[in-house]
PDB file of C-alpha atoms in Angstrom:
ATOM      1  CA  ALA N  20     -21.686  23.331 -54.483  1.00  0.00           C
ATOM      2  CA  GLN N  21     -21.512  25.510 -51.506  1.00  0.00           C
ATOM      3  CA  THR N  22     -20.985  23.887 -47.904  1.00  0.00           C
ATOM      4  CA  VAL N  23     -21.144  25.121 -44.713  1.00  0.00           C
ATOM      5  CA  THR N  24     -19.074  23.407 -41.840  1.00  0.00           C
ATOM      6  CA  GLN N  25     -19.667  23.949 -38.047  1.00  0.00           C
ATOM      7  CA  SER N  26     -17.168  21.497 -36.466  1.00  0.00           C
ATOM      8  CA  GLN N  27     -18.107  21.993 -32.727  1.00  0.00           C
ATOM      9  CA  PRO N  28     -21.085  20.226 -31.951  1.00  0.00           C
ATOM     10  CA  GLU N  29     -21.628  21.981 -28.245  1.00  0.00           C
ATOM     11  CA  MET N  30     -20.091  24.641 -26.547  1.00  0.00           C
ATOM     12  CA  SER N  31     -20.809  25.948 -22.856  1.00  0.00           C
ATOM     13  CA  VAL N  32     -20.112  29.435 -21.350  1.00  0.00           C
ATOM     14  CA  GLN N  33     -20.673  31.047 -18.127  1.00  0.00           C
ATOM     15  CA  GLU N  34     -23.402  33.523 -17.745  1.00  0.00           C
ATOM     16  CA  ALA N  35     -21.824  37.171 -18.405  1.00  0.00           C
ATOM     17  CA  GLU N  36     -18.841  35.825 -20.287  1.00  0.00           C
ATOM     18  CA  THR N  37     -18.047  35.940 -24.031  1.00  0.00           C
ATOM     19  CA  VAL N  38     -18.302  32.910 -26.318  1.00  0.00           C
ATOM     20  CA  THR N  39     -17.155  32.389 -29.763  1.00  0.00           C
ATOM     21  CA  LEU N  40     -18.866  29.938 -32.166  1.00  0.00           C
ATOM     22  CA  SER N  41     -17.124  28.821 -35.322  1.00  0.00           C
ATOM     23  CA  CYS N  42     -18.227  28.528 -39.110  1.00  0.00           C
ATOM     24  CA  THR N  43     -16.441  27.985 -42.193  1.00  0.00           C
ATOM     25  CA  TYR N  44     -17.735  27.706 -45.578  1.00  0.00           C
ATOM     26  CA  ASP N  45     -16.851  26.920 -49.217  1.00  0.00           C
ATOM     27  CA  THR N  46     -17.970  28.970 -52.398  1.00  0.00           C
ATOM     28  CA  SER N  47     -16.703  30.031 -55.819  1.00  0.00           C
ATOM     29  CA  GLU N  48     -19.263  32.941 -55.542  1.00  0.00           C
ATOM     30  CA  SER N  49     -17.650  36.368 -54.861  1.00  0.00           C
ATOM     31  CA  ASP N  50     -20.998  38.003 -53.839  1.00  0.00           C
ATOM     32  CA  TYR N  51     -23.053  36.145 -51.194  1.00  0.00           C
ATOM     33  CA  TYR N  52     -24.509  36.376 -47.674  1.00  0.00           C
ATOM     34  CA  LEU N  53     -23.818  34.784 -44.623  1.00  0.00           C
ATOM     35  CA  PHE N  54     -26.152  34.202 -41.438  1.00  0.00           C
ATOM     36  CA  TRP N  55     -26.227  33.362 -37.991  1.00  0.00           C
ATOM     37  CA  TYR N  56     -29.744  31.743 -36.855  1.00  0.00           C
ATOM     38  CA  LYS N  57     -30.712  30.803 -33.286  1.00  0.00           C
ATOM     39  CA  GLN N  58     -33.298  27.909 -32.640  1.00  0.00           C
ATOM     40  CA  PRO N  59     -34.378  27.634 -29.404  1.00  0.00           C
ATOM     41  CA  PRO N  60     -36.231  24.474 -28.106  1.00  0.00           C
ATOM     42  CA  SER N  61     -39.574  26.016 -29.570  1.00  0.00           C
ATOM     43  CA  ARG N  62     -37.900  25.304 -32.900  1.00  0.00           C
ATOM     44  CA  GLN N  63     -38.463  28.550 -34.287  1.00  0.00           C
ATOM     45  CA  MET N  64     -35.482  29.670 -36.222  1.00  0.00           C
ATOM     46  CA  ILE N  65     -34.478  33.537 -35.428  1.00  0.00           C
ATOM     47  CA  LEU N  66     -32.057  35.605 -37.419  1.00  0.00           C
ATOM     48  CA  VAL N  67     -29.231  36.568 -35.084  1.00  0.00           C
ATOM     49  CA  ILE N  68     -26.911  38.665 -37.693  1.00  0.00           C
ATOM     50  CA  ARG N  69     -26.260  38.859 -41.111  1.00  0.00           C
ATOM     51  CA  GLN N  70     -23.147  39.875 -43.263  1.00  0.00           C
ATOM     52  CA  GLU N  71     -22.941  40.812 -46.778  1.00  0.00           C
ATOM     53  CA  ALA N  72     -19.784  39.452 -48.330  1.00  0.00           C
ATOM     54  CA  TYR N  73     -18.780  42.876 -50.167  1.00  0.00           C
ATOM     55  CA  LYS N  74     -18.747  44.539 -46.985  1.00  0.00           C
ATOM     56  CA  GLN N  75     -15.449  44.467 -45.087  1.00  0.00           C
ATOM     57  CA  GLN N  76     -16.929  45.631 -42.005  1.00  0.00           C
ATOM     58  CA  ASN N  77     -18.000  43.028 -39.381  1.00  0.00           C
ATOM     59  CA  ALA N  78     -21.816  43.279 -38.573  1.00  0.00           C
ATOM     60  CA  THR N  79     -22.868  43.720 -35.185  1.00  0.00           C
ATOM     61  CA  GLU N  80     -26.127  43.520 -33.392  1.00  0.00           C
ATOM     62  CA  ASN N  81     -25.919  44.596 -29.843  1.00  0.00           C
ATOM     63  CA  ARG N  82     -24.459  41.838 -28.022  1.00  0.00           C
ATOM     64  CA  PHE N  83     -23.704  39.647 -31.186  1.00  0.00           C
ATOM     65  CA  SER N  84     -20.936  40.439 -33.620  1.00  0.00           C
ATOM     66  CA  VAL N  85     -19.180  38.492 -36.370  1.00  0.00           C
ATOM     67  CA  ASN N  86     -15.689  38.128 -37.386  1.00  0.00           C
ATOM     68  CA  PHE N  87     -15.732  37.631 -41.102  1.00  0.00           C
ATOM     69  CA  GLN N  88     -12.379  36.511 -42.799  1.00  0.00           C
ATOM     70  CA  LYS N  89     -13.410  36.278 -46.544  1.00  0.00           C
ATOM     71  CA  ALA N  90     -10.081  35.037 -47.677  1.00  0.00           C
ATOM     72  CA  ALA N  91     -10.218  32.205 -45.178  1.00  0.00           C
ATOM     73  CA  LYS N  92     -13.957  31.564 -45.681  1.00  0.00           C
ATOM     74  CA  SER N  93     -14.610  31.886 -41.997  1.00  0.00           C
ATOM     75  CA  PHE N  94     -17.466  33.402 -40.379  1.00  0.00           C
ATOM     76  CA  SER N  95     -17.425  33.060 -36.655  1.00  0.00           C
ATOM     77  CA  LEU N  96     -20.254  34.622 -34.100  1.00  0.00           C
ATOM     78  CA  LYS N  97     -19.147  36.154 -30.772  1.00  0.00           C
ATOM     79  CA  ILE N  98     -21.700  36.410 -27.967  1.00  0.00           C
ATOM     80  CA  SER N  99     -20.808  38.948 -25.116  1.00  0.00           C
ATOM     81  CA  ASP N 100     -22.023  39.093 -21.857  1.00  0.00           C
ATOM     82  CA  SER N 101     -23.533  35.959 -22.414  1.00  0.00           C
ATOM     83  CA  GLN N 102     -27.262  35.298 -20.843  1.00  0.00           C
ATOM     84  CA  LEU N 103     -29.165  32.317 -19.914  1.00  0.00           C
ATOM     85  CA  GLY N 104     -31.593  33.126 -22.728  1.00  0.00           C
ATOM     86  CA  ASP N 105     -28.777  32.662 -25.280  1.00  0.00           C
ATOM     87  CA  ALA N 106     -29.102  28.707 -24.588  1.00  0.00           C
ATOM     88  CA  ALA N 107     -29.963  27.183 -28.202  1.00  0.00           C
ATOM     89  CA  MET N 108     -28.642  25.825 -31.217  1.00  0.00           C
ATOM     90  CA  TYR N 109     -27.045  28.026 -33.408  1.00  0.00           C
ATOM     91  CA  PHE N 110     -26.765  27.503 -37.427  1.00  0.00           C
ATOM     92  CA  CYS N 111     -24.491  29.098 -39.766  1.00  0.00           C
ATOM     93  CA  ALA N 112     -26.116  29.639 -42.948  1.00  0.00           C
ATOM     94  CA  TYR N 113     -24.965  30.708 -46.494  1.00  0.00           C
ATOM     95  CA  TRP N 114     -26.619  32.378 -49.116  1.00  0.00           C
ATOM     96  CA  GLY N 115     -25.287  33.099 -52.594  1.00  0.00           C
ATOM     97  CA  GLY N 116     -25.106  32.944 -56.406  1.00  0.00           C
ATOM     98  CA  ALA N 117     -28.058  31.673 -58.416  1.00  0.00           C
ATOM     99  CA  ASN N 118     -29.258  29.693 -55.681  1.00  0.00           C
ATOM    100  CA  SER N 119     -32.761  30.328 -54.177  1.00  0.00           C
ATOM    101  CA  LYS N 120     -32.065  28.474 -50.977  1.00  0.00           C
ATOM    102  CA  LEU N 121     -29.996  28.853 -47.805  1.00  0.00           C
ATOM    103  CA  THR N 122     -27.546  26.216 -47.127  1.00  0.00           C
ATOM    104  CA  PHE N 123     -27.221  25.699 -43.449  1.00  0.00           C
ATOM    105  CA  GLY N 124     -24.134  23.822 -41.003  1.00  0.00           C
ATOM    106  CA  LYS N 125     -24.959  21.129 -38.845  1.00  0.00           C
ATOM    107  CA  GLY N 126     -25.433  23.590 -36.109  1.00  0.00           C
ATOM    108  CA  ILE N 127     -23.923  23.877 -32.469  1.00  0.00           C
ATOM    109  CA  THR N 128     -25.582  23.575 -29.089  1.00  0.00           C
ATOM    110  CA  LEU N 129     -24.846  26.327 -26.751  1.00  0.00           C
ATOM    111  CA  SER N 130     -25.577  26.127 -22.997  1.00  0.00           C
ATOM    112  CA  VAL N 131     -25.293  28.658 -20.450  1.00  0.00           C
ATOM    113  CA  ARG N 132     -24.271  28.084 -17.084  1.00  0.00           C
ATOM    114  CA  PRO N 133     -25.633  30.304 -14.330  1.00  0.00           C
TER     115      PRO N 133
ATOM    116  CA  GLY P  19     -50.408  37.668 -39.767  1.00  0.00           C
ATOM    117  CA  ALA P  20     -47.911  38.477 -37.181  1.00  0.00           C
ATOM    118  CA  GLY P  21     -45.410  35.756 -38.201  1.00  0.00           C
ATOM    119  CA  VAL P  22     -45.260  32.181 -40.223  1.00  0.00           C
ATOM    120  CA  SER P  23     -47.824  30.035 -38.963  1.00  0.00           C
ATOM    121  CA  GLN P  24     -47.562  26.153 -39.528  1.00  0.00           C
ATOM    122  CA  SER P  25     -50.000  23.227 -38.749  1.00  0.00           C
ATOM    123  CA  PRO P  26     -50.210  20.924 -37.200  1.00  0.00           C
ATOM    124  CA  ARG P  27     -47.133  21.219 -34.716  1.00  0.00           C
ATOM    125  CA  TYR P  28     -46.986  17.651 -34.617  1.00  0.00           C
ATOM    126  CA  LYS P  29     -48.171  14.814 -36.711  1.00  0.00           C
ATOM    127  CA  VAL P  30     -48.061  11.094 -36.289  1.00  0.00           C
ATOM    128  CA  ALA P  31     -48.645   8.935 -39.342  1.00  0.00           C
ATOM    129  CA  LYS P  32     -48.480   5.046 -40.262  1.00  0.00           C
ATOM    130  CA  ARG P  33     -45.990   4.090 -42.559  1.00  0.00           C
ATOM    131  CA  GLY P  34     -47.767   4.391 -45.816  1.00  0.00           C
ATOM    132  CA  GLN P  35     -50.230   7.039 -45.014  1.00  0.00           C
ATOM    133  CA  ASP P  36     -50.390  10.445 -46.959  1.00  0.00           C
ATOM    134  CA  VAL P  37     -50.113  13.496 -44.771  1.00  0.00           C
ATOM    135  CA  ALA P  38     -50.459  17.237 -45.431  1.00  0.00           C
ATOM    136  CA  LEU P  39     -48.562  20.203 -43.870  1.00  0.00           C
ATOM    137  CA  ARG P  40     -49.870  23.488 -43.907  1.00  0.00           C
ATOM    138  CA  CYS P  41     -47.832  26.897 -43.923  1.00  0.00           C
ATOM    139  CA  ASP P  42     -49.245  30.409 -43.691  1.00  0.00           C
ATOM    140  CA  PRO P  43     -46.557  33.005 -44.459  1.00  0.00           C
ATOM    141  CA  ILE P  44     -46.236  36.503 -43.258  1.00  0.00           C
ATOM    142  CA  SER P  45     -48.905  38.457 -45.230  1.00  0.00           C
ATOM    143  CA  GLY P  46     -47.506  40.208 -48.262  1.00  0.00           C
ATOM    144  CA  HIS P  47     -44.503  38.097 -48.494  1.00  0.00           C
ATOM    145  CA  VAL P  48     -43.821  37.035 -52.013  1.00  0.00           C
ATOM    146  CA  SER P  49     -41.026  34.228 -51.459  1.00  0.00           C
ATOM    147  CA  LEU P  50     -42.037  31.044 -49.591  1.00  0.00           C
ATOM    148  CA  PHE P  51     -39.432  27.954 -48.630  1.00  0.00           C
ATOM    149  CA  TRP P  52     -39.930  24.532 -47.389  1.00  0.00           C
ATOM    150  CA  TYR P  53     -37.047  22.829 -45.597  1.00  0.00           C
ATOM    151  CA  GLN P  54     -36.432  19.427 -43.945  1.00  0.00           C
ATOM    152  CA  GLN P  55     -34.689  19.187 -40.691  1.00  0.00           C
ATOM    153  CA  ALA P  56     -33.702  15.827 -39.527  1.00  0.00           C
ATOM    154  CA  LEU P  57     -32.706  15.258 -35.710  1.00  0.00           C
ATOM    155  CA  GLY P  58     -29.647  16.831 -34.675  1.00  0.00           C
ATOM    156  CA  GLN P  59     -29.066  18.734 -38.061  1.00  0.00           C
ATOM    157  CA  GLY P  60     -29.447  21.669 -39.750  1.00  0.00           C
ATOM    158  CA  PRO P  61     -32.370  22.327 -42.229  1.00  0.00           C
ATOM    159  CA  GLU P  62     -32.076  21.349 -45.843  1.00  0.00           C
ATOM    160  CA  PHE P  63     -33.927  22.993 -48.745  1.00  0.00           C
ATOM    161  CA  LEU P  64     -36.881  21.180 -50.356  1.00  0.00           C
ATOM    162  CA  THR P  65     -38.504  23.736 -52.582  1.00  0.00           C
ATOM    163  CA  TYR P  66     -39.165  27.471 -53.283  1.00  0.00           C
ATOM    164  CA  PHE P  67     -42.329  29.565 -54.479  1.00  0.00           C
ATOM    165  CA  GLN P  68     -42.187  32.812 -55.863  1.00  0.00           C
ATOM    166  CA  ASN P  69     -45.978  33.718 -55.460  1.00  0.00           C
ATOM    167  CA  GLU P  70     -47.895  30.745 -56.824  1.00  0.00           C
ATOM    168  CA  ALA P  71     -44.818  29.840 -59.040  1.00  0.00           C
ATOM    169  CA  GLN P  72     -42.870  26.937 -57.974  1.00  0.00           C
ATOM    170  CA  LEU P  73     -39.292  28.103 -59.087  1.00  0.00           C
ATOM    171  CA  ASP P  74     -37.197  25.333 -57.548  1.00  0.00           C
ATOM    172  CA  LYS P  75     -38.056  21.909 -56.401  1.00  0.00           C
ATOM    173  CA  SER P  76     -34.624  20.441 -56.539  1.00  0.00           C
ATOM    174  CA  GLY P  77     -34.279  19.664 -52.827  1.00  0.00           C
ATOM    175  CA  LEU P  78     -37.535  17.424 -52.848  1.00  0.00           C
ATOM    176  CA  PRO P  79     -36.267  14.007 -52.094  1.00  0.00           C
ATOM    177  CA  SER P  80     -38.622  11.811 -54.221  1.00  0.00           C
ATOM    178  CA  ASP P  81     -42.080  12.151 -56.207  1.00  0.00           C
ATOM    179  CA  ARG P  82     -43.725  11.423 -53.217  1.00  0.00           C
ATOM    180  CA  PHE P  83     -43.104  14.832 -51.868  1.00  0.00           C
ATOM    181  CA  PHE P  84     -45.431  17.425 -53.638  1.00  0.00           C
ATOM    182  CA  ALA P  85     -45.709  21.067 -52.712  1.00  0.00           C
ATOM    183  CA  GLU P  86     -48.298  23.766 -53.867  1.00  0.00           C
ATOM    184  CA  ARG P  87     -49.066  27.303 -53.325  1.00  0.00           C
ATOM    185  CA  PRO P  88     -52.173  27.814 -55.735  1.00  0.00           C
ATOM    186  CA  GLU P  89     -52.995  31.352 -54.638  1.00  0.00           C
ATOM    187  CA  GLY P  90     -49.590  32.887 -53.793  1.00  0.00           C
ATOM    188  CA  SER P  91     -50.316  32.685 -50.060  1.00  0.00           C
ATOM    189  CA  VAL P  92     -50.974  29.432 -48.027  1.00  0.00           C
ATOM    190  CA  SER P  93     -48.918  26.539 -49.044  1.00  0.00           C
ATOM    191  CA  THR P  94     -49.169  22.964 -48.700  1.00  0.00           C
ATOM    192  CA  LEU P  95     -46.454  20.275 -48.659  1.00  0.00           C
ATOM    193  CA  LYS P  96     -47.838  16.817 -49.101  1.00  0.00           C
ATOM    194  CA  ILE P  97     -45.965  13.471 -48.588  1.00  0.00           C
ATOM    195  CA  GLN P  98     -47.566  10.431 -49.898  1.00  0.00           C
ATOM    196  CA  ARG P  99     -47.053   6.852 -48.718  1.00  0.00           C
ATOM    197  CA  THR P 100     -44.973   8.281 -45.958  1.00  0.00           C
ATOM    198  CA  GLN P 101     -42.111   6.152 -44.842  1.00  0.00           C
ATOM    199  CA  GLN P 102     -39.895   6.169 -41.741  1.00  0.00           C
ATOM    200  CA  GLU P 103     -37.170   8.192 -43.271  1.00  0.00           C
ATOM    201  CA  ASP P 104     -39.509  11.055 -43.953  1.00  0.00           C
ATOM    202  CA  SER P 105     -39.608  11.639 -39.885  1.00  0.00           C
ATOM    203  CA  ALA P 106     -38.333  14.867 -39.397  1.00  0.00           C
ATOM    204  CA  VAL P 107     -39.395  18.824 -38.690  1.00  0.00           C
ATOM    205  CA  TYR P 108     -40.593  20.347 -41.721  1.00  0.00           C
ATOM    206  CA  LEU P 109     -39.959  24.173 -41.449  1.00  0.00           C
ATOM    207  CA  CYS P 110     -41.600  26.977 -43.709  1.00  0.00           C
ATOM    208  CA  ALA P 111     -40.001  30.173 -44.124  1.00  0.00           C
ATOM    209  CA  SER P 112     -41.122  33.317 -45.892  1.00  0.00           C
ATOM    210  CA  SER P 113     -39.557  36.687 -47.115  1.00  0.00           C
ATOM    211  CA  LEU P 114     -40.770  40.020 -48.619  1.00  0.00           C
ATOM    212  CA  GLY P 115     -39.141  40.076 -51.745  1.00  0.00           C
ATOM    213  CA  ALA P 116     -37.949  37.575 -54.639  1.00  0.00           C
ATOM    214  CA  SER P 117     -35.439  35.068 -53.210  1.00  0.00           C
ATOM    215  CA  ALA P 118     -32.224  37.033 -52.768  1.00  0.00           C
ATOM    216  CA  GLY P 119     -29.559  37.173 -49.841  1.00  0.00           C
ATOM    217  CA  GLY P 120     -30.837  40.641 -49.193  1.00  0.00           C
ATOM    218  CA  ASN P 121     -34.119  39.379 -48.064  1.00  0.00           C
ATOM    219  CA  ILE P 122     -34.624  37.786 -44.617  1.00  0.00           C
ATOM    220  CA  GLN P 123     -36.126  34.591 -44.298  1.00  0.00           C
ATOM    221  CA  TYR P 124     -38.835  34.269 -41.331  1.00  0.00           C
ATOM    222  CA  PHE P 125     -39.617  30.881 -40.061  1.00  0.00           C
ATOM    223  CA  GLY P 126     -42.414  29.132 -38.578  1.00  0.00           C
ATOM    224  CA  ALA P 127     -42.374  26.910 -35.781  1.00  0.00           C
ATOM    225  CA  GLY P 128     -42.185  24.062 -37.805  1.00  0.00           C
ATOM    226  CA  THR P 129     -44.230  20.341 -38.094  1.00  0.00           C
ATOM    227  CA  ARG P 130     -42.856  17.531 -36.355  1.00  0.00           C
ATOM    228  CA  LEU P 131     -43.507  14.614 -38.503  1.00  0.00           C
ATOM    229  CA  SER P 132     -43.029  11.052 -36.985  1.00  0.00           C
ATOM    230  CA  VAL P 133     -43.739   7.903 -39.068  1.00  0.00           C
ATOM    231  CA  LEU P 134     -44.371   4.700 -37.351  1.00  0.00           C
TER     232      LEU P 134
END
């Protein structure tokens, strides 16, 4: 079964600085997708970034980028120039194989210090 | 609609009551998913619909949980004889195509269920 592990429950970053959120996963599939979702206090999950496993190039979306290490099964999210609005819970998620579902990690709470 | 809409946003039930949670997906979205999110945890899959067909219900925790999507649009998640362990946020998501990693899932704001 696929598993997603986020071992850091909380992180803090100074406004305008850079922070990296870690995620590891386990799968026997060769073709899959990985996601980072943001969940603010309003509870609505918002997609931050998506990575296709067969693409070697790391995905980027403005201030957000990933470091995808397929052999190590690692998928970290880097947030540059952190803003107060980045404060939220961040979830790493996996989709792959014949599954019809996303498998989520436990999440990490990111706080941004002004 | 502009996004996935869920109602009610909050529901308080006495233990043993039945509850019904509604999800209105983005118009035209084929796939609809229900997830359960316990406090401080990540969402866990409950069930998946492609149009009106329930193709995967492997995540439903017991036969007290039932979901339907009779016309391939609005979906209802029903929980019978609620118990305290059912307290959680129930999230609905929809995606444009059939379930695949290339299809982004868009989430609603969820229904927070508290069973007293």
